[in-house]
GROMACS .gro file of C-alpha atoms in nm:
model
  220
    1UNK     CA    1  -0.930  10.260   3.485
    2UNK     CA    2  -0.759  10.063   3.209
    3UNK     CA    3  -0.828   9.689   3.178
    4UNK     CA    4  -0.750   9.446   2.905
    5UNK     CA    5  -1.049   9.271   2.742
    6UNK     CA    6  -0.952   8.956   2.931
    7UNK     CA    7  -0.941   9.136   3.262
    8UNK     CA    8  -1.271   9.314   3.198
    9UNK     CA    9  -1.441   8.983   3.106
   10UNK     CA   10  -1.378   8.856   3.457
   11UNK     CA   11  -1.590   9.133   3.606
   12UNK     CA   12  -1.889   9.028   3.398
   13UNK     CA   13  -2.183   8.808   3.486
   14UNK     CA   14  -2.308   8.738   3.133
   15UNK     CA   15  -2.683   8.757   3.185
   16UNK     CA   16  -2.988   8.618   3.009
   17UNK     CA   17  -3.297   8.666   3.229
   18UNK     CA   18  -3.544   8.725   2.947
   19UNK     CA   19  -3.880   8.562   3.005
   20UNK     CA   20  -3.897   8.455   2.638
   21UNK     CA   21  -3.542   8.300   2.632
   22UNK     CA   22  -3.546   7.961   2.469
   23UNK     CA   23  -3.308   7.670   2.519
   24UNK     CA   24  -3.122   7.776   2.208
   25UNK     CA   25  -3.083   8.128   2.342
   26UNK     CA   26  -2.948   8.004   2.673
   27UNK     CA   27  -2.704   7.775   2.495
   28UNK     CA   28  -2.581   8.072   2.282
   29UNK     CA   29  -2.537   8.275   2.601
   30UNK     CA   30  -2.320   8.002   2.746
   31UNK     CA   31  -2.112   7.980   2.428
   32UNK     CA   32  -2.053   8.358   2.432
   33UNK     CA   33  -1.950   8.338   2.799
   34UNK     CA   34  -1.702   8.053   2.734
   35UNK     CA   35  -1.564   8.233   2.429
   36UNK     CA   36  -1.488   8.552   2.628
   37UNK     CA   37  -1.420   8.368   2.959
   38UNK     CA   38  -1.656   8.583   3.170
   39UNK     CA   39  -1.702   8.543   3.542
   40UNK     CA   40  -2.039   8.365   3.502
   41UNK     CA   41  -2.358   8.303   3.320
   42UNK     CA   42  -2.663   8.439   3.514
   43UNK     CA   43  -2.999   8.282   3.436
   44UNK     CA   44  -3.335   8.208   3.587
   45UNK     CA   45  -3.331   7.891   3.798
   46UNK     CA   46  -3.516   7.678   3.537
   47UNK     CA   47  -3.204   7.690   3.321
   48UNK     CA   48  -2.940   7.612   3.579
   49UNK     CA   49  -2.914   7.237   3.491
   50UNK     CA   50  -2.862   7.321   3.125
   51UNK     CA   51  -2.614   7.601   3.193
   52UNK     CA   52  -2.418   7.380   3.437
   53UNK     CA   53  -2.386   7.116   3.167
   54UNK     CA   54  -2.290   7.375   2.899
   55UNK     CA   55  -2.019   7.535   3.115
   56UNK     CA   56  -1.861   7.205   3.231
   57UNK     CA   57  -1.485   7.216   3.185
   58UNK     CA   58  -1.472   7.600   3.173
   59UNK     CA   59  -1.390   7.857   3.443
   60UNK     CA   60  -1.732   8.024   3.391
   61UNK     CA   61  -1.964   7.983   3.686
   62UNK     CA   62  -2.343   7.914   3.658
   63UNK     CA   63  -2.537   8.154   3.879
   64UNK     CA   64  -2.902   8.217   3.936
   65UNK     CA   65  -3.160   8.462   4.079
   66UNK     CA   66  -3.397   8.412   4.373
   67UNK     CA   67  -3.717   8.600   4.451
   68UNK     CA   68  -3.679   8.762   4.115
   69UNK     CA   69  -3.759   9.022   4.008
   70UNK     CA   70  -3.996   9.164   4.276
   71UNK     CA   71  -3.843   9.033   4.603
   72UNK     CA   72  -4.190   8.975   4.744
   73UNK     CA   73  -4.189   8.593   4.770
   74UNK     CA   74  -4.181   8.465   5.127
   75UNK     CA   75  -3.849   8.372   5.291
   76UNK     CA   76  -3.909   8.001   5.290
   77UNK     CA   77  -3.967   8.011   4.913
   78UNK     CA   78  -3.641   8.206   4.861
   79UNK     CA   79  -3.450   7.952   5.073
   80UNK     CA   80  -3.596   7.659   4.885
   81UNK     CA   81  -3.526   7.821   4.548
   82UNK     CA   82  -3.166   7.894   4.649
   83UNK     CA   83  -3.100   7.542   4.783
   84UNK     CA   84  -3.254   7.376   4.477
   85UNK     CA   85  -3.049   7.593   4.237
   86UNK     CA   86  -2.731   7.517   4.414
   87UNK     CA   87  -2.808   7.141   4.414
   88UNK     CA   88  -2.852   7.173   4.037
   89UNK     CA   89  -2.519   7.352   3.988
   90UNK     CA   90  -2.544   7.718   4.080
   91UNK     CA   91  -2.223   7.859   4.234
   92UNK     CA   92  -2.375   8.196   4.326
   93UNK     CA   93  -2.721   8.322   4.414
   94UNK     CA   94  -2.852   8.675   4.346
   95UNK     CA   95  -3.157   8.734   4.565
   96UNK     CA   96  -3.394   9.030   4.567
   97UNK     CA   97  -3.458   9.164   4.910
   98UNK     CA   98  -3.808   9.259   5.016
   99UNK     CA   99  -3.820   9.610   4.863
  100UNK     CA  100  -4.151   9.718   5.024
  101UNK     CA  101  -4.032   9.621   5.378
  102UNK     CA  102  -3.706   9.807   5.321
  103UNK     CA  103  -3.897  10.123   5.212
  104UNK     CA  104  -4.128  10.073   5.509
  105UNK     CA  105  -3.820  10.073   5.740
  106UNK     CA  106  -3.893   9.719   5.865
  107UNK     CA  107  -3.520   9.651   5.884
  108UNK     CA  108  -3.550   9.356   6.119
  109UNK     CA  109  -3.761   9.170   5.864
  110UNK     CA  110  -3.529   9.265   5.577
  111UNK     CA  111  -3.228   9.141   5.769
  112UNK     CA  112  -3.395   8.813   5.873
  113UNK     CA  113  -3.514   8.747   5.514
  114UNK     CA  114  -3.153   8.788   5.381
  115UNK     CA  115  -2.998   8.603   5.675
  116UNK     CA  116  -3.200   8.285   5.618
  117UNK     CA  117  -3.108   8.272   5.252
  118UNK     CA  118  -2.741   8.358   5.334
  119UNK     CA  119  -2.724   8.073   5.583
  120UNK     CA  120  -2.870   7.823   5.331
  121UNK     CA  121  -2.629   7.942   5.058
  122UNK     CA  122  -2.323   7.943   5.280
  123UNK     CA  123  -2.407   7.602   5.421
  124UNK     CA  124  -2.350   7.476   5.072
  125UNK     CA  125  -2.031   7.680   5.034
  126UNK     CA  126  -2.161   7.928   4.774
  127UNK     CA  127  -2.190   8.306   4.746
  128UNK     CA  128  -2.494   8.533   4.801
  129UNK     CA  129  -2.553   8.866   4.636
  130UNK     CA  130  -2.846   9.087   4.752
  131UNK     CA  131  -3.029   9.297   4.499
  132UNK     CA  132  -3.156   9.628   4.643
  133UNK     CA  133  -3.342   9.760   4.336
  134UNK     CA  134  -3.195  10.105   4.386
  135UNK     CA  135  -3.434  10.280   4.144
  136UNK     CA  136  -3.704  10.260   4.416
  137UNK     CA  137  -3.478  10.384   4.697
  138UNK     CA  138  -3.344  10.707   4.832
  139UNK     CA  139  -2.988  10.730   4.968
  140UNK     CA  140  -3.084  10.648   5.321
  141UNK     CA  141  -3.267  10.338   5.208
  142UNK     CA  142  -2.973  10.224   4.995
  143UNK     CA  143  -2.748  10.258   5.300
  144UNK     CA  144  -3.000  10.069   5.511
  145UNK     CA  145  -3.025   9.792   5.255
  146UNK     CA  146  -2.647   9.761   5.240
  147UNK     CA  147  -2.612   9.756   5.620
  148UNK     CA  148  -2.892   9.491   5.653
  149UNK     CA  149  -2.721   9.280   5.389
  150UNK     CA  150  -2.386   9.296   5.562
  151UNK     CA  151  -2.539   9.222   5.904
  152UNK     CA  152  -2.724   8.923   5.754
  153UNK     CA  153  -2.403   8.778   5.610
  154UNK     CA  154  -2.433   8.849   5.240
  155UNK     CA  155  -2.119   8.844   5.022
  156UNK     CA  156  -2.224   9.116   4.777
  157UNK     CA  157  -2.480   9.395   4.741
  158UNK     CA  158  -2.621   9.453   4.395
  159UNK     CA  159  -2.796   9.756   4.247
  160UNK     CA  160  -3.075   9.626   4.023
  161UNK     CA  161  -3.274   9.346   3.859
  162UNK     CA  162  -3.281   9.524   3.516
  163UNK     CA  163  -3.661   9.493   3.528
  164UNK     CA  164  -3.738   9.825   3.705
  165UNK     CA  165  -3.753  10.182   3.574
  166UNK     CA  166  -3.375  10.220   3.587
  167UNK     CA  167  -3.062  10.013   3.630
  168UNK     CA  168  -2.724  10.089   3.787
  169UNK     CA  169  -2.634  10.452   3.853
  170UNK     CA  170  -2.279  10.566   3.927
  171UNK     CA  171  -2.378  10.761   4.237
  172UNK     CA  172  -2.559  10.462   4.383
  173UNK     CA  173  -2.266  10.226   4.317
  174UNK     CA  174  -2.031  10.480   4.485
  175UNK     CA  175  -2.267  10.507   4.784
  176UNK     CA  176  -2.290  10.124   4.816
  177UNK     CA  177  -1.913  10.093   4.805
  178UNK     CA  178  -1.871  10.366   5.066
  179UNK     CA  179  -2.123  10.188   5.290
  180UNK     CA  180  -1.977   9.835   5.272
  181UNK     CA  181  -1.615   9.937   5.232
  182UNK     CA  182  -1.397   9.643   5.124
  183UNK     CA  183  -1.598   9.397   5.338
  184UNK     CA  184  -1.849   9.310   5.063
  185UNK     CA  185  -1.848   9.302   4.690
  186UNK     CA  186  -2.065   9.551   4.493
  187UNK     CA  187  -2.236   9.439   4.173
  188UNK     CA  188  -2.369   9.697   3.930
  189UNK     CA  189  -2.643   9.564   3.705
  190UNK     CA  190  -2.894   9.702   3.452
  191UNK     CA  191  -2.838   9.952   3.173
  192UNK     CA  192  -2.467   9.893   3.114
  193UNK     CA  193  -2.430   9.879   2.739
  194UNK     CA  194  -2.073   9.988   2.650
  195UNK     CA  195  -1.713   9.935   2.759
  196UNK     CA  196  -1.701  10.301   2.872
  197UNK     CA  197  -2.006  10.251   3.097
  198UNK     CA  198  -1.863   9.922   3.233
  199UNK     CA  199  -1.530  10.088   3.325
  200UNK     CA  200  -1.709  10.382   3.486
  201UNK     CA  201  -1.899  10.146   3.713
  202UNK     CA  202  -1.577   9.976   3.815
  203UNK     CA  203  -1.420  10.314   3.883
  204UNK     CA  204  -1.720  10.400   4.104
  205UNK     CA  205  -1.664  10.088   4.310
  206UNK     CA  206  -1.822   9.789   4.140
  207UNK     CA  207  -1.640   9.462   4.174
  208UNK     CA  208  -1.885   9.274   3.945
  209UNK     CA  209  -2.114   9.379   3.662
  210UNK     CA  210  -2.435   9.215   3.545
  211UNK     CA  211  -2.467   9.270   3.171
  212UNK     CA  212  -2.647   9.118   2.875
  213UNK     CA  213  -2.446   9.334   2.629
  214UNK     CA  214  -2.134   9.134   2.700
  215UNK     CA  215  -2.027   9.078   2.342
  216UNK     CA  216  -2.067   9.447   2.258
  217UNK     CA  217  -1.881   9.560   2.572
  218UNK     CA  218  -1.590   9.325   2.512
  219UNK     CA  219  -1.577   9.406   2.136
  220UNK     CA  220  -1.571   9.789   2.182
   0.00000   0.00000   0.00000
């Protein structure tokens, strides 16, 4: 696939989820996103009010993560976190599903967990992405996670938090795209460090990329 830098930028969620990120770091992340006109800035929920203010007047969206990075917080907590972040300016929410329950094949619980967050997010007119954390999953579990996310009403499925043993893999992205077809978006996240890697993920089926190496990717 051939994309201009401007076109590629709109695939990117410029991400800063570092636990030691300071206010200055987050402001710099926002400045980089505005400079390159990325799709969004993705941050932990604490920073959403600051990011919303920094991005005002731009086409870059503030987005946040929920149940991050383990997915093991209870559903009510995920719902509260999502609603609060949206009230503070988030346009999209990336939630981590309950990984252990997915591996344990408790699909009813996984679906219900996602559904309650999806309903809260959609009630406010925003988008929900569901993080599977594919590094822990086999192919059957990836398919099951995608199917549960679709049944629950999610808008995207996403590979990874970037905090596990591995990030996005081309085969996983392709499998996710095959499973959801054109009905959901697919976000590849974690370990994407170059323009070549970014384009390969898009070729495999990704419609959004979560990256912290945005400046390098768009400068390559």
